[in-house]
CSV table of C-alpha atoms and ligand atoms in Angstrom, one decimal:
chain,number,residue,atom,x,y,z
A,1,UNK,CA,-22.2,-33.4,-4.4
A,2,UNK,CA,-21.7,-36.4,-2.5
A,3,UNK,CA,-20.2,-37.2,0.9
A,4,UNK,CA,-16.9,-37.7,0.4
A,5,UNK,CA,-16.3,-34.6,-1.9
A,6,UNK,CA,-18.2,-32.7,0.3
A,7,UNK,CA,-16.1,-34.1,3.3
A,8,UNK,CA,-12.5,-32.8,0.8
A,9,UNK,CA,-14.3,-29.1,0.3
A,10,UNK,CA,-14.7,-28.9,4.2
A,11,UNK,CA,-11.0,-30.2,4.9
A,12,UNK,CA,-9.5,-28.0,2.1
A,13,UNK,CA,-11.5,-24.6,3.5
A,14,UNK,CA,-9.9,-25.7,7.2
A,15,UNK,CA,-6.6,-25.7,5.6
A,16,UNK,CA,-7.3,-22.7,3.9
A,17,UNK,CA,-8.1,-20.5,6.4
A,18,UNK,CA,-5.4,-22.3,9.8
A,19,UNK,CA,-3.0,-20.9,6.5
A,20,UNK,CA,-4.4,-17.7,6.6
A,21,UNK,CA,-4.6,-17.0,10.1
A,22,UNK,CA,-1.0,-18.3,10.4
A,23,UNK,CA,-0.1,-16.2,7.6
A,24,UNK,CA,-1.7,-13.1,9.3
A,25,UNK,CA,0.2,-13.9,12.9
A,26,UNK,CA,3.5,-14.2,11.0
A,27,UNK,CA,2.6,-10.4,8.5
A,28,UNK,CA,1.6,-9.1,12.8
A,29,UNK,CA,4.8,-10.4,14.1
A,30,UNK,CA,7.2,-9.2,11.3
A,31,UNK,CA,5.5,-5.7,11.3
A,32,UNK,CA,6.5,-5.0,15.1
A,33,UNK,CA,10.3,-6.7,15.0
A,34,UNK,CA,12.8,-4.2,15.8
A,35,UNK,CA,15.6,-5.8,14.1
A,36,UNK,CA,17.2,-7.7,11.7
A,37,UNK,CA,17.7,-10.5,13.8
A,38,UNK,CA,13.9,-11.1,14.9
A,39,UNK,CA,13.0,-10.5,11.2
A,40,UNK,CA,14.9,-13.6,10.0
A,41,UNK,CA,14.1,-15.5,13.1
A,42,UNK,CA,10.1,-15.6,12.5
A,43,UNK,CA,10.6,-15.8,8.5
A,44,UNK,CA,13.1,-19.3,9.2
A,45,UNK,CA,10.3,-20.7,11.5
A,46,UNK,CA,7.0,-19.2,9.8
A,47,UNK,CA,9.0,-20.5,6.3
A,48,UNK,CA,9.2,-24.5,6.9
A,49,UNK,CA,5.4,-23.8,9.4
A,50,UNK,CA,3.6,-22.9,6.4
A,51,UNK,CA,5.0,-24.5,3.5
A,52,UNK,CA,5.6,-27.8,5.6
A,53,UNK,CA,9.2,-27.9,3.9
A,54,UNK,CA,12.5,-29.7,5.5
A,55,UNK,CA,14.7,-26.3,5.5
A,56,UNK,CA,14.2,-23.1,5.1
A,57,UNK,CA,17.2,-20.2,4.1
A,58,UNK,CA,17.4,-16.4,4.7
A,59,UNK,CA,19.6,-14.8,2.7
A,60,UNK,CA,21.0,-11.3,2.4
A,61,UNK,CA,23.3,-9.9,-0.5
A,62,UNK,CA,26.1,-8.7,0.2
A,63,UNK,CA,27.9,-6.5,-2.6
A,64,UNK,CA,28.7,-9.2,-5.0
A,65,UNK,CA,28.0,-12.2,-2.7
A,66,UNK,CA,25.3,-14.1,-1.4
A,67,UNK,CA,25.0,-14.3,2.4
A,68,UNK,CA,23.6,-17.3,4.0
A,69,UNK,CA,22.4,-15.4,7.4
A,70,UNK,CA,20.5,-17.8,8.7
A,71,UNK,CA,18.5,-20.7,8.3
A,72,UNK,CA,16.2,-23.6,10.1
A,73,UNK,CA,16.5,-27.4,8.4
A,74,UNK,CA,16.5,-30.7,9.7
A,75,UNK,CA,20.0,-30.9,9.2
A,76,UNK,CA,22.6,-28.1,8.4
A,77,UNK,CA,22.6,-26.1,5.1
A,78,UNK,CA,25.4,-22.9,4.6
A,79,UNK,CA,24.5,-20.7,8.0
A,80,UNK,CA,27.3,-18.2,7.4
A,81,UNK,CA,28.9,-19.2,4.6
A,82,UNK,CA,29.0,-16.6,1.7
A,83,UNK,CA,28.9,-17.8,-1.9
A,84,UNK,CA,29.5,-15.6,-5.0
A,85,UNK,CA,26.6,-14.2,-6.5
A,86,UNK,CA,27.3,-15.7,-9.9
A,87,UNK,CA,27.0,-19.1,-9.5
A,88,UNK,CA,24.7,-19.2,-6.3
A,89,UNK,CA,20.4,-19.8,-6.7
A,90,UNK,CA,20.1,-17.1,-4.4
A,91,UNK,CA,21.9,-15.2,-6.9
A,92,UNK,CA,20.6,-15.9,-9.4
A,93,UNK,CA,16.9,-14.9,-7.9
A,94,UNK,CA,18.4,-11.6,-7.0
A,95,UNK,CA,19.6,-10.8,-10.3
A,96,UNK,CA,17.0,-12.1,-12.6
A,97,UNK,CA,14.7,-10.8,-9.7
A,98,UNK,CA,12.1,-13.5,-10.1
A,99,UNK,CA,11.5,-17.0,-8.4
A,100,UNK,CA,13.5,-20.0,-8.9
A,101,UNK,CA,11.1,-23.3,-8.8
A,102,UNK,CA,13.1,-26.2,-9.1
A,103,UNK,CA,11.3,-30.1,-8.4
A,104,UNK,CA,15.3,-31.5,-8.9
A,105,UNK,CA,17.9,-30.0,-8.3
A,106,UNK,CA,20.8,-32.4,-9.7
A,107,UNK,CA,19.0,-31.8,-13.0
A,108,UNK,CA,19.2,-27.8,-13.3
A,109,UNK,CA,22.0,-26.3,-15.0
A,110,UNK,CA,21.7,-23.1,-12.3
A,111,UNK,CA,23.0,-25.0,-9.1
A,112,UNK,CA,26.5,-25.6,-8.4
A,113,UNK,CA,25.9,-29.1,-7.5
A,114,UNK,CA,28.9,-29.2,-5.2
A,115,UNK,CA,27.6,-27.0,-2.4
A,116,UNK,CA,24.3,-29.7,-2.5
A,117,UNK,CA,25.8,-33.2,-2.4
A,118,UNK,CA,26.4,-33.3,1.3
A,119,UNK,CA,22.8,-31.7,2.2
A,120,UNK,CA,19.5,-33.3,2.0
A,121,UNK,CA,17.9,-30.9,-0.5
A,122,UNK,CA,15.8,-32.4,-3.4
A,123,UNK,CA,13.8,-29.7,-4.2
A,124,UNK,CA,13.5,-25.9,-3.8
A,125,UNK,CA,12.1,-23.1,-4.3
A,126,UNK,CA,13.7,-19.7,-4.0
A,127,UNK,CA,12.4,-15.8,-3.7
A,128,UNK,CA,13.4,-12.6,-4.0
A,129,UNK,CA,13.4,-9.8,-1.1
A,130,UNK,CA,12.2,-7.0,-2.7
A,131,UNK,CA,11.6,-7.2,-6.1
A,132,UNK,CA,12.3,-4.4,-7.8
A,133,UNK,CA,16.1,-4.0,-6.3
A,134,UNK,CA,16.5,-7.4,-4.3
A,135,UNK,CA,18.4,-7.2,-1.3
A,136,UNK,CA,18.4,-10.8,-0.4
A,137,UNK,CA,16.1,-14.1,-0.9
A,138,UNK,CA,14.3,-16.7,1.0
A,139,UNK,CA,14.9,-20.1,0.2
A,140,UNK,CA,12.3,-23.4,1.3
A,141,UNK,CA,13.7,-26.6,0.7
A,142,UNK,CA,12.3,-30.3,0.7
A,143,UNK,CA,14.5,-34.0,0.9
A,144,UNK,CA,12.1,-35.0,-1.3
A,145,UNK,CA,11.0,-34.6,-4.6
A,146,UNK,CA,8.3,-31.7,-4.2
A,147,UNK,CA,6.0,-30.1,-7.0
A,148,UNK,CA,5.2,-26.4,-5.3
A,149,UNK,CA,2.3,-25.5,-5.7
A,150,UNK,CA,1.2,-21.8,-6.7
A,151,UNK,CA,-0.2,-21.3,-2.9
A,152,UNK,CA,3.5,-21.9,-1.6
A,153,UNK,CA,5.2,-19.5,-4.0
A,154,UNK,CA,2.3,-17.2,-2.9
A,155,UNK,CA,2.8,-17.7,0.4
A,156,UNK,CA,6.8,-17.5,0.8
A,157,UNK,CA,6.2,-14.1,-1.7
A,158,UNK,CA,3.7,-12.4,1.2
A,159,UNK,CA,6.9,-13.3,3.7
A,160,UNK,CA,9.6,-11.7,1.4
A,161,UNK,CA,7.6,-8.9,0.8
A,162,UNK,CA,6.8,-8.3,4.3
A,163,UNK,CA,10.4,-8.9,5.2
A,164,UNK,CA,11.6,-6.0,2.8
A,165,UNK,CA,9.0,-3.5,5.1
A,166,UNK,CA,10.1,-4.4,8.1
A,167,UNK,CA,13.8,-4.0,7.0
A,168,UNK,CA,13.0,-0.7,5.9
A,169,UNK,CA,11.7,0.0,8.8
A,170,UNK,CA,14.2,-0.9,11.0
A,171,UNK,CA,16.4,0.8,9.1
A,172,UNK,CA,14.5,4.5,8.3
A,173,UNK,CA,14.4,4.3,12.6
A,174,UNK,CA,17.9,3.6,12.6
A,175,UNK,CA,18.8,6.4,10.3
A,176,UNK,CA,15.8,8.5,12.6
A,177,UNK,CA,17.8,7.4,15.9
A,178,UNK,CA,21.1,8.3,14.8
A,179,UNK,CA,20.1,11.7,13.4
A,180,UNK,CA,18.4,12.1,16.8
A,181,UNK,CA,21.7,10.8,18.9
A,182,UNK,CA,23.6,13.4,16.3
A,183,UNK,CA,21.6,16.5,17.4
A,184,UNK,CA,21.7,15.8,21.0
A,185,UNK,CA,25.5,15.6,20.0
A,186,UNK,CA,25.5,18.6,18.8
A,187,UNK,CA,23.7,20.5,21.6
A,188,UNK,CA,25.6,18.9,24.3
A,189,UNK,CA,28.6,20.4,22.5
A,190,UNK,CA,26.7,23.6,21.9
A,191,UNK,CA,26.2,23.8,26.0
A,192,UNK,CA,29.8,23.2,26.5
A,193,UNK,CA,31.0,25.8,24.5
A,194,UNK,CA,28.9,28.0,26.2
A,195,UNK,CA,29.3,27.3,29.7
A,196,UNK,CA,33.3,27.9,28.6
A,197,UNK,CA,32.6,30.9,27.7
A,198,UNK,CA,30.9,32.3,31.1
A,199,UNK,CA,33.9,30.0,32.7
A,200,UNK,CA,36.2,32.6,30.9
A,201,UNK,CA,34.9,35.5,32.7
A,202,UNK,CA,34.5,34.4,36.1
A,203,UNK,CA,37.1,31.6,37.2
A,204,UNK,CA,35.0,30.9,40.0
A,205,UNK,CA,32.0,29.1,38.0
A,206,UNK,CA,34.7,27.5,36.3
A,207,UNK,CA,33.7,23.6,37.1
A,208,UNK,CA,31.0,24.8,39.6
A,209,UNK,CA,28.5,24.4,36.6
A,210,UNK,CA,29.8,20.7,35.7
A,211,UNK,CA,30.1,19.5,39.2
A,212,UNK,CA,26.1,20.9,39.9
A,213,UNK,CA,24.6,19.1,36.5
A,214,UNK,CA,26.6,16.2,37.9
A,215,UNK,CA,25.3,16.2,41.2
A,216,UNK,CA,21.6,17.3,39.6
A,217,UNK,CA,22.1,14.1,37.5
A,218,UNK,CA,22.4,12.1,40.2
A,219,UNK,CA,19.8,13.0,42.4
A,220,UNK,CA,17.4,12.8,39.7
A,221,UNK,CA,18.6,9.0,38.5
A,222,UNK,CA,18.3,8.7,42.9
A,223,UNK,CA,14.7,9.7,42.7
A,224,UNK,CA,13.7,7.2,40.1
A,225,UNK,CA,13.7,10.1,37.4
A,226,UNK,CA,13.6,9.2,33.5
A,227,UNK,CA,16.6,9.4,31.8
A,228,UNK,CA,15.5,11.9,29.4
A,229,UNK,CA,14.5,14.4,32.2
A,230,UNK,CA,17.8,13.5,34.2
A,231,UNK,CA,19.5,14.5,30.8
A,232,UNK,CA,17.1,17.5,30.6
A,233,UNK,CA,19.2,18.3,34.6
A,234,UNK,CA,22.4,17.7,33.4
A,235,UNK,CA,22.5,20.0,30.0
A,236,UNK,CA,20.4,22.7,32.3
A,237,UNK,CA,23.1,22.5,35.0
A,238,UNK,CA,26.0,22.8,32.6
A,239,UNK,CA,24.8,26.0,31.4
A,240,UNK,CA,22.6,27.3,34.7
A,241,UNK,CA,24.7,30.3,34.9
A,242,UNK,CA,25.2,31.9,31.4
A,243,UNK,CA,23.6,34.9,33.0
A,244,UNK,CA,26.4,36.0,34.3
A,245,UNK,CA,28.5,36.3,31.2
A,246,UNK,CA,26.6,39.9,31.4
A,247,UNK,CA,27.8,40.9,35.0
A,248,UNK,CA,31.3,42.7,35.4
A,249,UNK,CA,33.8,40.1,36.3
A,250,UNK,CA,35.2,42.5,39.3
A,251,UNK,CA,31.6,41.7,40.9
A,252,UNK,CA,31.8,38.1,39.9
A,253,UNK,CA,35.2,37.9,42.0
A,254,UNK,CA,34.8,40.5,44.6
A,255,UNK,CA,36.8,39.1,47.7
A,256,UNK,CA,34.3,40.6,49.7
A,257,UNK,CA,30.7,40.4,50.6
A,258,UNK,CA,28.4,42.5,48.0
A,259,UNK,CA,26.4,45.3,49.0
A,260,UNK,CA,22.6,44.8,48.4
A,261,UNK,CA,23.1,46.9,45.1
A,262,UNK,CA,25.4,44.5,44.1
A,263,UNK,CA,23.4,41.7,45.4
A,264,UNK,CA,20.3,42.5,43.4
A,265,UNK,CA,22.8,42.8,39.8
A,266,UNK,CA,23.8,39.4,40.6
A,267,UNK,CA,20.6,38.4,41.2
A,268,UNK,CA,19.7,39.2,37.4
A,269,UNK,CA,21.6,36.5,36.7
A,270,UNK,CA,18.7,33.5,36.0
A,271,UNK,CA,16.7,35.4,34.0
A,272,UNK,CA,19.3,36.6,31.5
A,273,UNK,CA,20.4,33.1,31.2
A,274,UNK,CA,16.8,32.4,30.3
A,275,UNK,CA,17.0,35.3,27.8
A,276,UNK,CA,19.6,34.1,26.4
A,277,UNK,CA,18.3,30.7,25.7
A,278,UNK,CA,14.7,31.0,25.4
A,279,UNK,CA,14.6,31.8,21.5
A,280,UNK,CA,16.5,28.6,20.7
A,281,UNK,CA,13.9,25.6,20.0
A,282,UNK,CA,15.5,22.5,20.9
A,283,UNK,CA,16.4,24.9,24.7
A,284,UNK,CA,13.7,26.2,26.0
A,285,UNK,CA,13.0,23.5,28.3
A,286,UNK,CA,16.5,24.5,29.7
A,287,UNK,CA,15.8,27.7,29.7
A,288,UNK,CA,13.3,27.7,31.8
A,289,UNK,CA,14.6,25.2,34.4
A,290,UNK,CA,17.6,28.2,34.6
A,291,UNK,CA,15.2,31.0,35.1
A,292,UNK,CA,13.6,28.8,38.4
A,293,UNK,CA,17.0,27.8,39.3
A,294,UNK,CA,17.2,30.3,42.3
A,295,UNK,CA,13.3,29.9,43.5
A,296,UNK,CA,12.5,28.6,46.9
A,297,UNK,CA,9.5,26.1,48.2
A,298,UNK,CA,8.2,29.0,50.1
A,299,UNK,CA,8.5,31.7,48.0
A,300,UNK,CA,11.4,33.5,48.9
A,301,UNK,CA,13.8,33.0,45.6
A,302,UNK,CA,14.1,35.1,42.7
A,303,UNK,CA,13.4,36.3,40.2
A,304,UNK,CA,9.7,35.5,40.3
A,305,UNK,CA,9.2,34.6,43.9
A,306,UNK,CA,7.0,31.1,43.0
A,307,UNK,CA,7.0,28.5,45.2
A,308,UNK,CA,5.7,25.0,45.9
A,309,UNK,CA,4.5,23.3,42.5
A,310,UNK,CA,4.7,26.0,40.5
A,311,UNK,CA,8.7,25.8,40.5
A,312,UNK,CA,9.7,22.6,38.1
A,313,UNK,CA,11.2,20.1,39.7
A,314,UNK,CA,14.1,20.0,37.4
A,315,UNK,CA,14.5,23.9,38.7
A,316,UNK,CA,14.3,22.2,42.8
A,317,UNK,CA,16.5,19.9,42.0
A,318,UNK,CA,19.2,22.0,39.9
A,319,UNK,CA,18.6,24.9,43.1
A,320,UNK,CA,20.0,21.5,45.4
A,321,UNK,CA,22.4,20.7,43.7
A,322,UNK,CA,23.6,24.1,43.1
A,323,UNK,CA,23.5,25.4,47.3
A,324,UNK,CA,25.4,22.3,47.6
A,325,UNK,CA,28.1,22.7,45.5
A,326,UNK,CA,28.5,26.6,46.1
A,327,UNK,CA,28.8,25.4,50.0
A,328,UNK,CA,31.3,23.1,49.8
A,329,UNK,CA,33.4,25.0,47.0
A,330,UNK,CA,35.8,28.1,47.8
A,331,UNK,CA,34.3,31.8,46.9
A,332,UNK,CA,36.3,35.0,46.2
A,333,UNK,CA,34.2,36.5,49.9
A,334,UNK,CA,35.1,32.9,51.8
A,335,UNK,CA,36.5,29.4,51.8
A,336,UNK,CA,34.4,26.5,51.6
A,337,UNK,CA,32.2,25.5,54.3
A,338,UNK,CA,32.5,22.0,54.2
A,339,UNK,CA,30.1,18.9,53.5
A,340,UNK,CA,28.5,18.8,56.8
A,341,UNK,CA,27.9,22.9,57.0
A,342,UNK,CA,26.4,22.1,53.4
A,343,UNK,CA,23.9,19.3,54.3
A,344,UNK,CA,23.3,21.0,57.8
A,345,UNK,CA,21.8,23.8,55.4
A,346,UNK,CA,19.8,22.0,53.2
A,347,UNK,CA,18.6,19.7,56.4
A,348,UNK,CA,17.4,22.5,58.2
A,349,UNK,CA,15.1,24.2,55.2
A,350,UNK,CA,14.1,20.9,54.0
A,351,UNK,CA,10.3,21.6,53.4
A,352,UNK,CA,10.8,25.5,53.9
A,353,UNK,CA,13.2,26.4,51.1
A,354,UNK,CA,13.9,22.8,49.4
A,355,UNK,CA,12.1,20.0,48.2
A,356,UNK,CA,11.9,17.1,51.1
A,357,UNK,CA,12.5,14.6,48.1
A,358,UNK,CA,15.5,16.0,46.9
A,359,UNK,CA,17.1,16.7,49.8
A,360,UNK,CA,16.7,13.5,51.3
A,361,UNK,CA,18.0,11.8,47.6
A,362,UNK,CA,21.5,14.0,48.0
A,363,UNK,CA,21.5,13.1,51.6
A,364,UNK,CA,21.3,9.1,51.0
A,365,UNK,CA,23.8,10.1,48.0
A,366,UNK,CA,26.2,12.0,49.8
A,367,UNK,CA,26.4,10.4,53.2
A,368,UNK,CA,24.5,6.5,52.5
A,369,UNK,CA,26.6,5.6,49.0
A,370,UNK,CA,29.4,8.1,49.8
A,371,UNK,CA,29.5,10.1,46.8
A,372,UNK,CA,32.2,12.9,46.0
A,373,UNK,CA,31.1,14.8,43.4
A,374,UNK,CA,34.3,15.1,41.9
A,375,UNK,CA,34.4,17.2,37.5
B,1,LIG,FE1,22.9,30.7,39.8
């Protein structure tokens, strides 16, 4: 082998494998997009990169037309324009599902001539996404005359192909996500119905549960919470006192204060809610942020009597909201107390009974942003 040949071996391998490793980035890049847009943005650019071609087309069908989506070319092609399947080479790729090679295009019977005279395209070559049912194509096209080779077809095959998986993708997430979004639909209804129904029996709860998920929701977003978990304190306080759909409305309304007899059948209250919601899957977080909901930092609550860590926060900050509310709303035994006699209370047991956090959060809420709490 002489020098020169040897010289053409070396230069070809270099090609070969700056190809491959650009190839490789492009398959990385296409397998973590998250939607259609980024999909066709790498495949235009990767497209006229690798094949060094002068435009490059993607392509999507579109019942029994061929959408030009989007495309990169030194000067404009069809972005946007649809064209009817039949008499389109996109089309035609996606029905005969195989390639279309063509070295001149004003000398094949399969492109409507028309749509080219005013673009620079010579040459093209077109491919199918997906193969077996396509669902669009990729087009590569060059001013010049232009002989493809096989590595080109290869090449703009390997981005199709990956362009199909990361559609499915995208689109079996979608479908995951809005099943998802569905179910939380359903169990936020599901809450609602329920927290009607304890609403029914004691007109007193009636709004007190919405107004403490949304003041629970708030301090939690305050705090720097996640959404989910703030979520988690919203549906929890909606429902917090479903225990008391078992307690005779005449206690639930008594216009006076309740003997400790009475006291201690109230107090039943957070753990038949948790009874009540524990065997349901999708719940049992809630469930057990109502059982907690009446414990106290030191102790002191019901029913367990645990205190420090061992109470969620999501229960701290749903007990909070709840003394809040109660406080500043009328009883059957008393009128409300007011905002001030309200913060007053959690003030003075902040560390004692409450969580120094959450208090202060309600506090800035309350009397720093002004809120109002209003259904
Ligand atoms: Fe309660």
């Amino acid at each position: 082998m002489d020098i020169k040949e040897n010289r053409k071996n070396h230069d070809e391998k270099t090609i070969f494998y700056s190809t491959a490793k650009r190839l490789l980035t492009v398959v990385q890049s296409l397998s973590t997009a998250r939607d259609l847009v980024t999909i066709m943005d790498i495949v235009r650019h990767a497209v006229r990169d690798l094949t060094g071609s002068d435009g490059a087309t993607f392509v999507l069908r579109d019942d029994d037309h061929c959408w030009y989506a989007e495309e990169d070319a030194i000067s404009p092609l069809w972005k946007g324009r649809r064209f009817p399947i039949n008499v389109c080479i996109s089309g035609w790729v996606m029905l005969n599902r195989e390639p279309a090679i063509i070295a001149d295009i004003y000398e094949d019977s399969r492109i409507p001539i028309d749509a080219y005279r005013e673009t620079f395209v010579k040459s093209l070559v077109t491919v199918p996404i997906k193969t077996t049912n396509p669902i669009g194509a990729i087009g590569c096209y060059w001013k010049d005359r232009h002989i493809t080779s096989y590595d080109e077809i290869n090449i703009l095959q390997i981005l199709a192909d990956t362009a199909a998986i990361s559609m499915d993708n995208i689109n079996y997430q979608n479908n995951i996500a809005a099943q998802a979004l569905q179910l939380e639909k359903a169990m936020d209804d599901t809450l609602l119905a329920i927290a009607k129904m304890v609403e029914q029996k004691d007109l007193y709860t009636s709004g007190h549960q919405q107004r403490v998920a949304n003041i629970g929701r708030a301090i939690g977003e305050e705090i720097g919470l996640e959404k989910a978990c703030c979520d988690m304190i919203y549906r929890a306080g909606v429902v917090h006192d479903i225990g008391k759909i078992g307690i005779p409305s005449e206690l639930l309304s008594k216009p006076a204060e309740l003997s400790a007899e009475e006291f201690n059948l109230i107090k039943t209250h957070s753990e038949a809610g948790y009874q009540i919601l524990k065997n349901i899957n999708l719940l049992i977080p809630i469930a057990n942020i109502i059982l907690q909901h009446h414990e106290r930092l030191d102790g002191s609550g019901y029913p367990m009597g645990i205190g420090g860590d061992e109470i969620l926060f999501e229960a701290q900050i749903l007990s909070v909201a709840d003394v809040f509310e109660s406080m500043t709303s009328h009883r059957p035994y008393r009128p409300a107390l007011g905002r001030e006699a309200a913060l007053e209370e959690l003030i003075t047991n902040k560390g004692k009974l409450y969580s120094p956090t959450i208090v202060d959060a309600l506090v800035h809420l309350v009397v720093d942003k002004g809120l109002r709490f209003q259904d």
